[in-house]
Short mmCIF file of C-alpha atoms in Angstrom, two decimals:
data_model
loop_
_atom_site.label_atom_id
_atom_site.label_comp_id
_atom_site.label_asym_id
_atom_site.label_seq_id
_atom_site.Cartn_x
_atom_site.Cartn_y
_atom_site.Cartn_z
CA MET U 179 92.30 89.59 127.32
CA ALA U 180 96.48 89.58 129.11
CA SER U 181 99.38 88.35 127.95
CA SER U 182 103.10 88.14 129.63
CA SER U 183 105.07 86.35 127.07
CA SER U 184 108.54 87.85 126.07
CA SER U 185 107.30 87.72 122.59
CA ALA U 186 104.43 90.51 121.96
CA PRO U 187 101.06 89.14 120.92
CA TRP U 188 101.01 91.54 117.89
CA LYS U 189 104.22 90.45 116.51
CA GLN U 190 103.10 87.15 115.13
CA LEU U 191 100.33 89.07 113.22
CA LEU U 192 103.07 92.04 112.06
CA LEU U 193 105.76 88.89 111.08
CA ASN U 194 102.26 87.19 109.15
CA ALA U 195 101.78 90.49 107.35
CA LEU U 196 105.43 90.73 106.35
CA ASP U 197 105.64 87.05 104.70
CA ALA U 198 101.87 87.57 103.25
CA ASN U 199 103.26 90.42 101.47
CA ALA U 200 106.87 89.47 101.13
CA LYS U 201 106.92 90.03 97.19
CA LEU U 202 106.45 93.47 97.64
CA GLN U 203 109.56 95.39 97.96
CA HIS U 204 107.97 98.08 99.87
CA SER U 205 106.46 95.76 102.17
CA SER U 206 109.16 96.64 104.49
CA PHE U 207 108.73 100.42 104.50
CA PHE U 208 106.59 102.21 106.70
CA GLN U 209 106.03 105.78 107.69
CA LEU U 210 107.35 107.03 111.05
CA ALA U 211 106.22 110.08 112.41
CA THR U 212 108.04 112.00 114.98
CA ILE U 213 107.38 115.73 116.22
CA ALA U 214 109.60 118.97 114.87
CA SER U 215 111.35 121.47 116.72
CA ASN U 216 108.84 123.87 116.14
CA GLY U 217 105.90 121.48 117.35
CA ARG U 218 104.51 120.45 114.17
CA PRO U 219 104.35 116.70 113.24
CA SER U 220 106.91 115.32 111.09
CA ASN U 221 106.30 112.21 108.73
CA ARG U 222 108.52 110.09 106.71
CA THR U 223 109.01 106.50 105.05
CA VAL U 224 111.57 104.54 106.44
CA VAL U 225 112.73 100.97 106.36
CA PHE U 226 112.06 98.06 108.65
CA ARG U 227 115.66 96.59 109.67
CA GLY U 228 114.30 93.51 111.30
CA PHE U 229 113.67 93.00 115.31
CA GLN U 230 116.33 93.53 118.07
CA GLU U 231 117.58 90.00 118.72
CA GLY U 232 114.84 88.76 121.37
CA SER U 233 112.75 91.50 121.48
CA ASN U 234 109.59 93.33 120.13
CA LYS U 235 112.02 96.45 119.63
CA ILE U 236 112.07 97.52 115.51
CA GLN U 237 115.12 98.67 114.46
CA ILE U 238 115.79 101.59 111.92
CA ASN U 239 118.85 102.72 110.23
CA THR U 240 119.20 106.30 109.58
CA ASP U 241 121.84 109.21 109.08
CA CYS U 242 123.05 111.13 112.07
CA ARG U 243 122.48 114.19 110.13
CA THR U 244 118.62 113.97 109.17
CA ARG U 245 116.31 116.14 111.01
CA LYS U 246 115.05 112.98 112.65
CA ILE U 247 117.63 112.81 115.00
CA GLU U 248 117.20 116.38 116.15
CA GLU U 249 113.53 116.12 116.39
CA ILE U 250 114.06 112.46 118.31
CA LYS U 251 116.74 114.09 120.76
CA HIS U 252 114.28 116.79 121.88
CA TYR U 253 111.01 114.34 122.14
CA PRO U 254 112.31 110.61 121.91
CA PHE U 255 108.43 109.40 120.99
CA GLY U 256 106.82 108.58 117.54
CA GLU U 257 104.53 106.89 115.69
CA ILE U 258 104.86 104.39 113.00
CA CYS U 259 102.28 103.47 109.88
CA TRP U 260 102.92 100.71 108.60
CA TYR U 261 100.12 99.76 105.54
CA PHE U 262 100.64 96.41 103.74
CA THR U 263 99.33 96.80 100.53
CA ASP U 264 97.98 93.46 99.72
CA SER U 265 96.91 91.91 102.47
CA TRP U 266 95.03 95.52 103.59
CA GLU U 267 96.53 95.31 107.20
CA GLN U 268 97.75 98.20 109.14
CA PHE U 269 99.62 98.41 112.18
CA ARG U 270 100.07 101.69 113.98
CA ILE U 271 102.68 101.30 116.52
CA ASN U 272 103.31 104.14 119.17
CA GLY U 273 106.38 104.24 121.36
CA ARG U 274 109.99 105.45 122.58
CA ILE U 275 112.68 105.83 120.26
CA ASP U 276 116.27 105.30 121.38
CA ILE U 277 119.24 106.62 119.31
CA ILE U 278 122.41 104.55 119.06
CA ASP U 279 125.43 106.34 117.25
CA GLY U 280 129.10 105.89 117.89
CA SER U 281 129.34 107.90 120.70
CA ASN U 282 127.29 105.69 122.59
CA SER U 283 128.89 103.75 125.98
CA ASP U 284 127.21 100.30 126.00
CA PRO U 285 129.29 97.94 124.43
CA VAL U 286 126.66 95.96 123.55
CA MET U 287 124.42 98.66 121.59
CA LEU U 288 127.46 99.38 119.45
CA GLN U 289 128.08 95.86 118.47
CA GLN U 290 124.42 95.96 117.43
CA ARG U 291 125.12 99.03 115.06
CA GLU U 292 127.91 97.73 113.77
CA LYS U 293 125.75 94.38 113.13
CA ALA U 294 123.47 96.65 111.50
CA TRP U 295 125.84 98.47 109.59
CA PHE U 296 126.84 95.06 108.00
CA ALA U 297 123.56 93.92 107.32
CA SER U 298 123.21 96.57 105.07
CA SER U 299 123.76 96.60 101.63
CA LEU U 300 127.25 98.64 100.55
CA LYS U 301 125.32 100.75 98.08
CA SER U 302 123.14 101.89 101.48
CA ARG U 303 126.40 102.21 103.25
CA LEU U 304 128.19 104.38 100.53
CA GLN U 305 125.12 106.70 101.23
CA TYR U 306 126.29 108.08 104.71
CA LEU U 307 129.27 109.29 103.25
CA GLY U 308 127.81 111.13 100.91
CA PRO U 309 126.64 114.88 101.08
CA SER U 310 124.53 116.19 104.48
CA PRO U 311 120.93 115.11 103.93
CA GLY U 312 118.22 117.79 103.52
CA VAL U 313 121.17 120.78 103.01
CA SER U 314 120.58 122.94 100.14
CA CYS U 315 122.44 121.92 97.38
CA ALA U 316 125.92 123.17 96.43
CA SER U 317 125.50 122.70 92.57
CA GLU U 318 129.26 124.22 92.15
CA GLU U 319 130.30 120.99 94.11
CA PRO U 320 131.96 118.70 91.37
CA PHE U 321 130.46 115.10 91.51
CA LYS U 322 132.27 112.82 94.02
CA LYS U 323 132.59 109.11 93.68
CA TYR U 324 132.85 107.65 97.03
CA SER U 325 134.24 104.30 97.72
CA LEU U 326 134.39 102.26 101.13
CA ASP U 327 135.94 99.07 102.05
CA PRO U 328 133.38 96.41 102.69
CA SER U 329 135.08 94.95 105.67
CA SER U 330 135.59 98.50 107.11
CA GLY U 331 132.88 99.15 110.15
CA PRO U 332 130.04 102.32 110.57
CA VAL U 333 131.21 105.47 109.90
CA ASP U 334 130.37 108.54 112.16
CA THR U 335 127.03 109.18 110.57
CA PHE U 336 125.73 105.87 110.75
CA CYS U 337 122.96 105.72 113.46
CA LEU U 338 120.88 102.92 114.74
CA LEU U 339 117.11 103.90 115.82
CA ILE U 340 115.59 101.55 118.33
CA PHE U 341 111.62 102.08 118.67
CA ASP U 342 110.19 100.29 121.71
CA PRO U 343 106.47 99.69 121.11
CA GLU U 344 104.26 100.57 123.71
CA GLN U 345 100.62 100.38 122.11
CA VAL U 346 99.74 98.40 118.63
CA ASP U 347 96.60 99.49 116.92
CA TYR U 348 96.23 96.84 114.17
CA LEU U 349 92.98 96.83 111.34
CA ASN U 350 92.54 94.74 109.16
CA LEU U 351 90.51 96.03 106.40
CA LYS U 352 89.45 92.42 104.91
CA ARG U 353 88.03 90.85 107.70
CA HIS U 354 86.59 94.38 108.90
CA GLU U 355 88.30 93.79 112.34
CA ARG U 356 90.44 96.37 115.11
CA LEU U 357 92.41 95.06 117.76
CA MET U 358 94.25 97.38 120.22
CA PHE U 359 97.58 96.07 122.33
CA THR U 360 98.54 97.75 125.11
CA SER U 361 101.68 97.55 126.96
CA LYS U 362 101.80 97.38 130.98
CA ARG U 363 104.25 96.51 133.12
CA ASN U 364 102.61 94.06 136.05
CA ALA U 365 103.67 94.03 139.62
CA ASP U 366 106.94 91.99 139.05
CA GLY U 367 108.35 94.38 136.33
CA PHE U 368 107.53 92.25 133.31
CA GLU U 369 106.31 93.62 130.49
CA CYS U 370 102.62 92.60 130.11
CA TRP U 371 100.37 93.38 126.51
CA MET U 372 96.46 94.10 127.04
CA LEU U 373 94.23 93.04 124.11
CA GLU U 374 91.02 94.53 123.20
CA LYS U 375 88.59 94.62 120.34
CA ILE U 376 87.67 97.62 118.88
CA ASN U 377 85.52 99.07 116.44
CA PRO U 378 87.17 99.48 113.05
CA MET P 87 113.31 130.61 92.24
CA ALA P 88 110.03 131.48 93.03
CA SER P 89 106.56 130.91 91.50
CA SER P 90 103.28 132.80 92.23
CA SER P 91 101.05 131.47 89.89
CA SER P 92 97.74 130.01 91.62
CA SER P 93 98.63 126.52 91.18
CA ALA P 94 101.68 125.36 93.45
CA PRO P 95 104.52 123.93 91.05
CA TRP P 96 104.57 120.82 93.40
CA LYS P 97 101.01 120.30 92.48
CA GLN P 98 102.01 119.18 88.70
CA LEU P 99 104.58 116.63 90.30
CA LEU P 100 101.74 115.29 92.29
CA LEU P 101 99.48 114.68 89.57
CA ASN P 102 102.22 112.89 87.55
CA ALA P 103 103.00 110.69 90.18
CA LEU P 104 99.39 109.62 90.62
CA ASP P 105 99.13 109.25 86.79
CA ALA P 106 101.98 107.59 86.74
CA ASN P 107 101.04 104.64 89.79
CA ALA P 108 97.32 104.64 88.68
CA LYS P 109 97.21 101.17 88.01
CA LEU P 110 97.86 100.49 91.73
CA GLN P 111 94.68 101.06 93.92
CA HIS P 112 96.81 102.16 97.22
CA SER P 113 98.34 104.99 94.90
CA SER P 114 95.60 106.99 96.78
CA PHE P 115 96.42 106.36 99.91
CA PHE P 116 98.87 108.42 102.12
CA GLN P 117 99.91 108.56 105.78
CA LEU P 118 98.41 111.48 107.71
CA ALA P 119 100.89 112.61 111.09
CA THR P 120 98.98 114.51 113.62
CA ILE P 121 99.58 115.21 117.36
CA ALA P 122 97.43 113.16 119.80
CA SER P 123 96.24 115.11 123.09
CA ASN P 124 98.95 113.54 125.22
CA GLY P 125 101.27 115.47 123.18
CA ARG P 126 102.61 112.06 120.97
CA PRO P 127 102.62 111.83 117.01
CA SER P 128 99.71 110.28 116.23
CA ASN P 129 99.80 108.58 112.25
CA ARG P 130 96.91 106.97 109.96
CA THR P 131 96.58 106.19 106.36
CA VAL P 132 93.81 108.37 104.67
CA VAL P 133 92.56 108.07 101.37
CA PHE P 134 93.23 110.99 98.81
CA ARG P 135 89.65 112.61 97.75
CA GLY P 136 91.46 115.24 95.30
CA PHE P 137 92.13 118.89 95.61
CA GLN P 138 89.56 121.15 96.44
CA GLU P 139 88.03 123.27 93.59
CA GLY P 140 90.79 125.57 91.65
CA SER P 141 92.99 125.44 94.91
CA ASN P 142 95.95 123.47 95.87
CA LYS P 143 94.12 122.12 98.91
CA ILE P 144 93.90 118.35 99.86
CA GLN P 145 90.78 116.83 101.02
CA ILE P 146 90.05 113.96 103.02
CA ASN P 147 86.84 112.37 104.57
CA THR P 148 86.62 111.09 107.67
CA ASP P 149 84.24 110.21 110.32
CA CYS P 150 83.76 112.66 113.59
CA ARG P 151 83.82 109.98 115.87
CA THR P 152 87.36 109.28 115.20
CA ARG P 153 90.48 110.34 117.52
CA LYS P 154 91.84 112.76 114.66
CA ILE P 155 89.39 115.03 114.94
CA GLU P 156 89.69 115.97 118.37
CA GLU P 157 93.17 116.22 117.39
CA ILE P 158 93.01 118.56 114.51
CA LYS P 159 90.58 120.48 117.06
CA HIS P 160 93.43 120.76 119.69
CA TYR P 161 96.18 121.44 117.02
CA PRO P 162 95.17 122.21 113.74
CA PHE P 163 98.86 121.16 111.65
CA GLY P 164 99.72 117.90 110.31
CA GLU P 165 102.03 116.23 107.55
CA ILE P 166 101.07 113.65 105.08
CA CYS P 167 103.58 111.40 103.77
CA TRP P 168 102.96 109.81 100.59
CA TYR P 169 104.99 107.07 98.97
CA PHE P 170 104.33 106.14 95.58
CA THR P 171 105.34 102.38 95.29
CA ASP P 172 105.95 102.13 91.54
CA SER P 173 107.90 105.55 91.01
CA TRP P 174 109.58 105.76 94.07
CA GLU P 175 108.72 109.30 94.62
CA GLN P 176 107.85 110.68 98.20
CA PHE P 177 105.96 114.15 98.64
CA ARG P 178 106.15 115.33 102.42
CA ILE P 179 103.26 117.93 102.89
CA ASN P 180 103.24 119.67 105.99
CA GLY P 181 100.00 122.20 106.70
CA ARG P 182 97.38 123.40 108.48
CA ILE P 183 94.04 121.14 108.51
CA ASP P 184 90.33 122.45 108.34
CA ILE P 185 87.15 120.34 109.96
CA ILE P 186 84.21 120.54 108.05
CA ASP P 187 81.35 119.23 109.56
CA GLY P 188 77.54 119.84 109.37
CA SER P 189 77.84 122.72 111.65
CA ASN P 190 79.54 124.57 109.66
CA SER P 191 78.47 127.87 109.10
CA ASP P 192 79.94 128.59 105.50
CA PRO P 193 77.25 127.62 102.93
CA VAL P 194 80.20 127.19 100.40
CA MET P 195 81.90 124.63 102.73
CA LEU P 196 78.93 122.80 103.26
CA GLN P 197 78.46 122.65 99.68
CA GLN P 198 81.85 120.97 99.44
CA ARG P 199 81.14 118.55 102.61
CA GLU P 200 78.12 117.36 100.41
CA LYS P 201 80.02 117.17 96.98
CA ALA P 202 82.29 114.86 98.76
CA TRP P 203 79.87 113.02 100.46
CA PHE P 204 78.07 112.27 96.94
CA ALA P 205 81.77 111.55 95.03
CA SER P 206 82.36 108.84 97.65
CA SER P 207 81.01 105.28 96.94
CA LEU P 208 77.56 103.90 98.68
CA LYS P 209 79.51 101.01 100.64
CA SER P 210 81.61 103.93 101.82
CA ARG P 211 78.91 106.18 103.02
CA LEU P 212 77.32 103.18 104.89
CA GLN P 213 80.13 103.10 107.13
CA TYR P 214 79.37 106.51 108.87
CA LEU P 215 76.11 104.71 109.87
CA GLY P 216 78.25 102.21 111.81
CA PRO P 217 79.51 101.95 115.50
CA SER P 218 81.77 104.42 116.98
CA PRO P 219 85.21 104.01 115.40
CA GLY P 220 88.04 103.20 118.14
CA VAL P 221 85.22 102.27 120.81
CA SER P 222 85.67 98.91 122.50
CA CYS P 223 83.70 96.63 120.56
CA ALA P 224 80.14 95.66 122.52
CA SER P 225 80.35 91.82 121.75
CA GLU P 226 76.71 91.39 122.89
CA GLU P 227 75.36 93.80 120.57
CA PRO P 228 73.37 92.25 116.98
CA PHE P 229 74.67 92.51 113.96
CA LYS P 230 72.90 95.54 112.36
CA LYS P 231 72.56 95.89 108.51
CA TYR P 232 72.41 99.44 107.61
CA SER P 233 70.84 100.82 105.05
CA LEU P 234 70.82 104.11 102.79
CA ASP P 235 68.97 106.27 100.43
CA PRO P 236 71.51 106.76 97.47
CA SER P 237 70.12 110.22 97.34
CA SER P 238 69.88 111.45 100.92
CA GLY P 239 72.73 113.86 102.15
CA PRO P 240 75.62 113.48 104.34
CA VAL P 241 74.85 112.32 108.14
CA ASP P 242 75.87 114.15 110.78
CA THR P 243 79.47 111.53 111.23
CA PHE P 244 80.61 112.95 107.90
CA CYS P 245 83.37 115.02 107.70
CA LEU P 246 85.33 116.77 105.05
CA LEU P 247 89.03 117.37 106.01
CA ILE P 248 91.04 120.14 104.02
CA PHE P 249 94.48 120.12 104.03
CA ASP P 250 96.18 123.60 103.00
CA PRO P 251 99.99 123.03 102.30
CA GLU P 252 102.43 125.49 103.34
CA GLN P 253 105.59 123.47 102.62
CA VAL P 254 106.54 119.86 100.49
CA ASP P 255 109.47 118.03 100.47
CA TYR P 256 109.78 116.14 97.48
CA LEU P 257 111.79 112.99 96.92
CA ASN P 258 112.54 111.12 93.73
CA LEU P 259 114.55 107.89 94.73
CA LYS P 260 114.88 107.06 91.37
CA ARG P 261 116.48 110.51 89.93
CA HIS P 262 118.36 110.82 93.14
CA GLU P 263 116.56 114.32 93.62
CA ARG P 264 114.83 116.41 96.32
CA LEU P 265 113.34 119.41 96.46
CA MET P 266 111.47 121.59 99.13
CA PHE P 267 109.18 123.83 98.18
CA THR P 268 107.94 126.61 100.88
CA SER P 269 104.88 128.51 100.45
CA LYS P 270 105.30 132.37 101.63
CA ARG P 271 102.94 135.26 101.34
CA ASN P 272 104.04 138.07 99.26
CA ALA P 273 103.62 141.93 99.76
CA ASP P 274 100.10 141.52 97.67
CA GLY P 275 98.90 138.84 100.00
CA PHE P 276 99.14 136.40 97.29
CA GLU P 277 100.43 132.82 97.68
CA CYS P 278 104.05 132.46 96.44
CA TRP P 279 106.39 128.96 96.27
CA MET P 280 110.05 128.97 96.96
CA LEU P 281 111.67 126.32 95.41
CA GLU P 282 114.81 124.75 96.65
CA LYS P 283 117.14 122.17 95.52
CA ILE P 284 118.33 119.97 98.50
CA ASN P 285 120.83 117.37 99.07
CA PRO P 286 118.37 113.66 99.22
#
């Protein structure tokens, strides 16, 4: 079965799962696997920041100083594993990741980064002013209180990741059903999704 | 700070987290990232089946016919990401994975595999008799009802994974604290864990 609509056929399943699990704060958290510079898998929890407007691409905010940025620059592919604890659904989403930082040359991308910055809470934004994540704590360093003007734009450490899905492996444990969605480009260059029912 | 006790210093933190989140069935689920044969990251939810007796190694049951077996045979390293939704703690556990299937030549390992088989529910065991996971559904195939003698040992498709942690990155979001535990062998060949406090 093939589908070539602009909205991918798995997207509605994901929106339904988000809706069915909305009362749980953690339903917007998923695990993003990438490949570390030593070649080993790397895996961490990140927060879903919505779809890029009018597309199937998934947005994630992150700090430019985290190890995942270095990893994605080296190898720009990842797999999201998103398990919904209430509806017993799992989405394994494999795709390519783009990094949008303040040095991006595309004004549309910079605008999206700015939009993502203002869409996050002031508390979240303050984290980007803190000490470098993953670096040894300088315990001598006095406790600093950071402040930020709510109207000021993204700081240099703020980074938007745009995850472009190429394959989605959907598992529904309640219905004992598994679907594999695979993206293909057709002759006209349009994205087209193939759907196959596979054994759970 | 170094510790060389046989029980790793992060293990108690993990046992505490399991205890604090015990009322949630999904607290025993975590995401295991490996590397697919095409070099891309691969990520899925699996179930924690306890520690190997007297060790820090984590047990996972799986079907020999799943893609992860092929992946681990090709590259035996993985990263677990285990997020506890109630206590807001995350464990990122990087390590080496051993596959224990029915062809293993070590009788002690075969015994552990058998123990894992009998420790899982009859319903879980029945899954190993079903059609090959991840393969296209033969919709023509008539619905089969499988049955299994509760006293019979592991079937050929049952596989025990033993995950040996080498590094544990612990994050506590409530206390805004992050600890990095790294395993080293000391001069006597004993495993020794180094602990460093890092920025969240």
